[in-house]
Amino acid sequence: MDMQALLQQAQQMQQQLVEAQQALEEAEVEGTSGGGLVKVKLSGRGQVEDITIDPKAVDPDDAADTAETIADLVLAAIRDAEAQVERLQQEKMGPLAQGLGGGGIPGLPGF
């Protein structure tokens, strides 16, 4: 086993990991619900960045029902965006886990 080659491979993987993390930091995904009435933007790390609610989602004649409906739509949009973040993370980080022999990355569930 060539230690120099092993060390070089580890450095390359570290660089790829840094690049993947940077790509996730810069990425943004959008989840929607209610046919686009509610939109939620998340960073590639899963942090909520923005929530937009179309005024058409608001029924001024039924505030209680509207509040419940909007809460449900926001939750659905967040779940949609989270699923997209998970796919993006797998796309960016998954190949790195495979490069480790499929054993995953310790401390990072799912990788």
Tab-separated table of C-alpha atoms in Angstrom:
chain	number	residue	atom	x	y	z
A	1	MET	CA	0.000	0.000	0.000
A	2	ASP	CA	1.438	3.342	-1.076
A	3	MET	CA	0.957	5.829	1.778
A	4	GLN	CA	1.658	8.807	-0.491
A	5	ALA	CA	-1.093	7.748	-2.898
A	6	LEU	CA	-3.465	7.132	0.012
A	7	LEU	CA	-2.720	10.561	1.456
A	8	GLN	CA	-3.226	12.191	-1.934
A	9	GLN	CA	-6.567	10.405	-2.333
A	10	ALA	CA	-7.656	11.591	1.131
A	11	GLN	CA	-6.742	15.179	0.229
A	12	GLN	CA	-8.721	14.944	-3.010
A	13	MET	CA	-11.750	13.615	-1.147
A	14	GLN	CA	-11.440	16.401	1.409
A	15	GLN	CA	-11.381	18.975	-1.402
A	16	GLN	CA	-14.426	17.356	-3.022
A	17	LEU	CA	-16.233	17.444	0.331
A	18	VAL	CA	-15.449	21.153	0.755
A	19	GLU	CA	-16.695	21.830	-2.788
A	20	ALA	CA	-19.911	19.855	-2.181
A	21	GLN	CA	-20.543	21.714	1.074
A	22	GLN	CA	-19.964	25.041	-0.698
A	23	ALA	CA	-22.409	24.057	-3.446
A	24	LEU	CA	-25.022	23.217	-0.805
A	25	GLU	CA	-24.445	26.565	0.933
A	26	GLU	CA	-25.076	28.395	-2.331
A	27	ALA	CA	-28.011	26.251	-3.480
A	28	GLU	CA	-31.620	27.227	-3.021
A	29	VAL	CA	-34.695	25.068	-3.521
A	30	GLU	CA	-38.352	25.985	-3.606
A	31	GLY	CA	-41.234	23.918	-2.329
A	32	THR	CA	-44.818	24.705	-3.243
A	33	SER	CA	-48.305	23.710	-2.234
A	34	GLY	CA	-51.853	24.627	-3.085
A	35	GLY	CA	-51.025	24.884	-6.765
A	36	GLY	CA	-48.428	27.556	-6.042
A	37	LEU	CA	-50.426	29.522	-3.473
A	38	VAL	CA	-47.646	28.943	-0.945
A	39	LYS	CA	-43.947	28.873	-1.789
A	40	VAL	CA	-41.104	28.133	0.598
A	41	LYS	CA	-37.445	28.679	-0.248
A	42	LEU	CA	-34.819	26.652	1.605
A	43	SER	CA	-31.052	26.751	1.439
A	44	GLY	CA	-29.251	23.606	0.337
A	45	ARG	CA	-28.606	22.999	4.029
A	46	GLY	CA	-32.338	22.987	4.774
A	47	GLN	CA	-32.660	26.427	6.369
A	48	VAL	CA	-35.893	28.303	5.577
A	49	GLU	CA	-34.980	31.453	3.663
A	50	ASP	CA	-38.370	32.780	2.546
A	51	ILE	CA	-42.098	32.030	2.647
A	52	THR	CA	-44.518	33.565	0.152
A	53	ILE	CA	-48.304	33.323	0.502
A	54	ASP	CA	-50.437	34.390	-2.446
A	55	PRO	CA	-53.232	36.744	-1.318
A	56	LYS	CA	-55.689	34.439	-3.137
A	57	ALA	CA	-55.148	31.956	-0.292
A	58	VAL	CA	-56.825	34.368	2.135
A	59	ASP	CA	-60.587	34.333	2.551
A	60	PRO	CA	-61.457	37.538	4.443
A	61	ASP	CA	-64.918	36.169	5.244
A	62	ASP	CA	-63.573	33.139	7.150
A	63	ALA	CA	-60.423	34.057	9.063
A	64	ALA	CA	-60.320	30.909	11.228
A	65	ASP	CA	-60.628	28.501	8.307
A	66	THR	CA	-58.159	30.552	6.262
A	67	ALA	CA	-55.581	30.478	9.068
A	68	GLU	CA	-55.870	26.696	9.324
A	69	THR	CA	-55.671	26.250	5.566
A	70	ILE	CA	-52.625	28.510	5.276
A	71	ALA	CA	-50.886	26.655	8.112
A	72	ASP	CA	-51.501	23.364	6.297
A	73	LEU	CA	-50.269	24.814	2.993
A	74	VAL	CA	-47.106	26.213	4.599
A	75	LEU	CA	-46.359	22.866	6.230
A	76	ALA	CA	-46.898	21.040	2.924
A	77	ALA	CA	-44.638	23.493	1.068
A	78	ILE	CA	-41.901	23.081	3.694
A	79	ARG	CA	-42.114	19.297	3.378
A	80	ASP	CA	-41.908	19.585	-0.397
A	81	ALA	CA	-38.824	21.796	-0.145
A	82	GLU	CA	-37.227	19.493	2.444
A	83	ALA	CA	-37.630	16.546	0.076
A	84	GLN	CA	-35.890	18.565	-2.632
A	85	VAL	CA	-33.067	19.483	-0.224
A	86	GLU	CA	-32.616	15.816	0.639
A	87	ARG	CA	-32.361	14.910	-3.053
A	88	LEU	CA	-29.876	17.737	-3.612
A	89	GLN	CA	-27.761	16.632	-0.646
A	90	GLN	CA	-27.710	13.064	-1.937
A	91	GLU	CA	-26.720	14.334	-5.370
A	92	LYS	CA	-23.847	16.420	-3.987
A	93	MET	CA	-22.683	14.257	-1.072
A	94	GLY	CA	-23.722	10.748	-2.104
A	95	PRO	CA	-20.824	10.157	-4.517
A	96	LEU	CA	-18.385	11.059	-1.730
A	97	ALA	CA	-19.841	8.364	0.516
A	98	GLN	CA	-19.491	5.860	-2.304
A	99	GLY	CA	-15.866	6.923	-2.646
A	100	LEU	CA	-15.368	5.789	0.934
A	101	GLY	CA	-16.237	2.260	-0.070
A	102	GLY	CA	-19.952	2.652	0.588
A	103	GLY	CA	-19.356	2.735	4.325
A	104	GLY	CA	-20.710	6.234	4.641
A	105	ILE	CA	-19.295	9.247	6.375
A	106	PRO	CA	-19.131	8.885	10.152
A	107	GLY	CA	-21.307	11.446	11.888
A	108	LEU	CA	-23.388	12.181	8.795
A	109	PRO	CA	-26.492	9.977	8.789
A	110	GLY	CA	-27.517	8.916	5.328
A	111	PHE	CA	-24.054	9.376	3.855
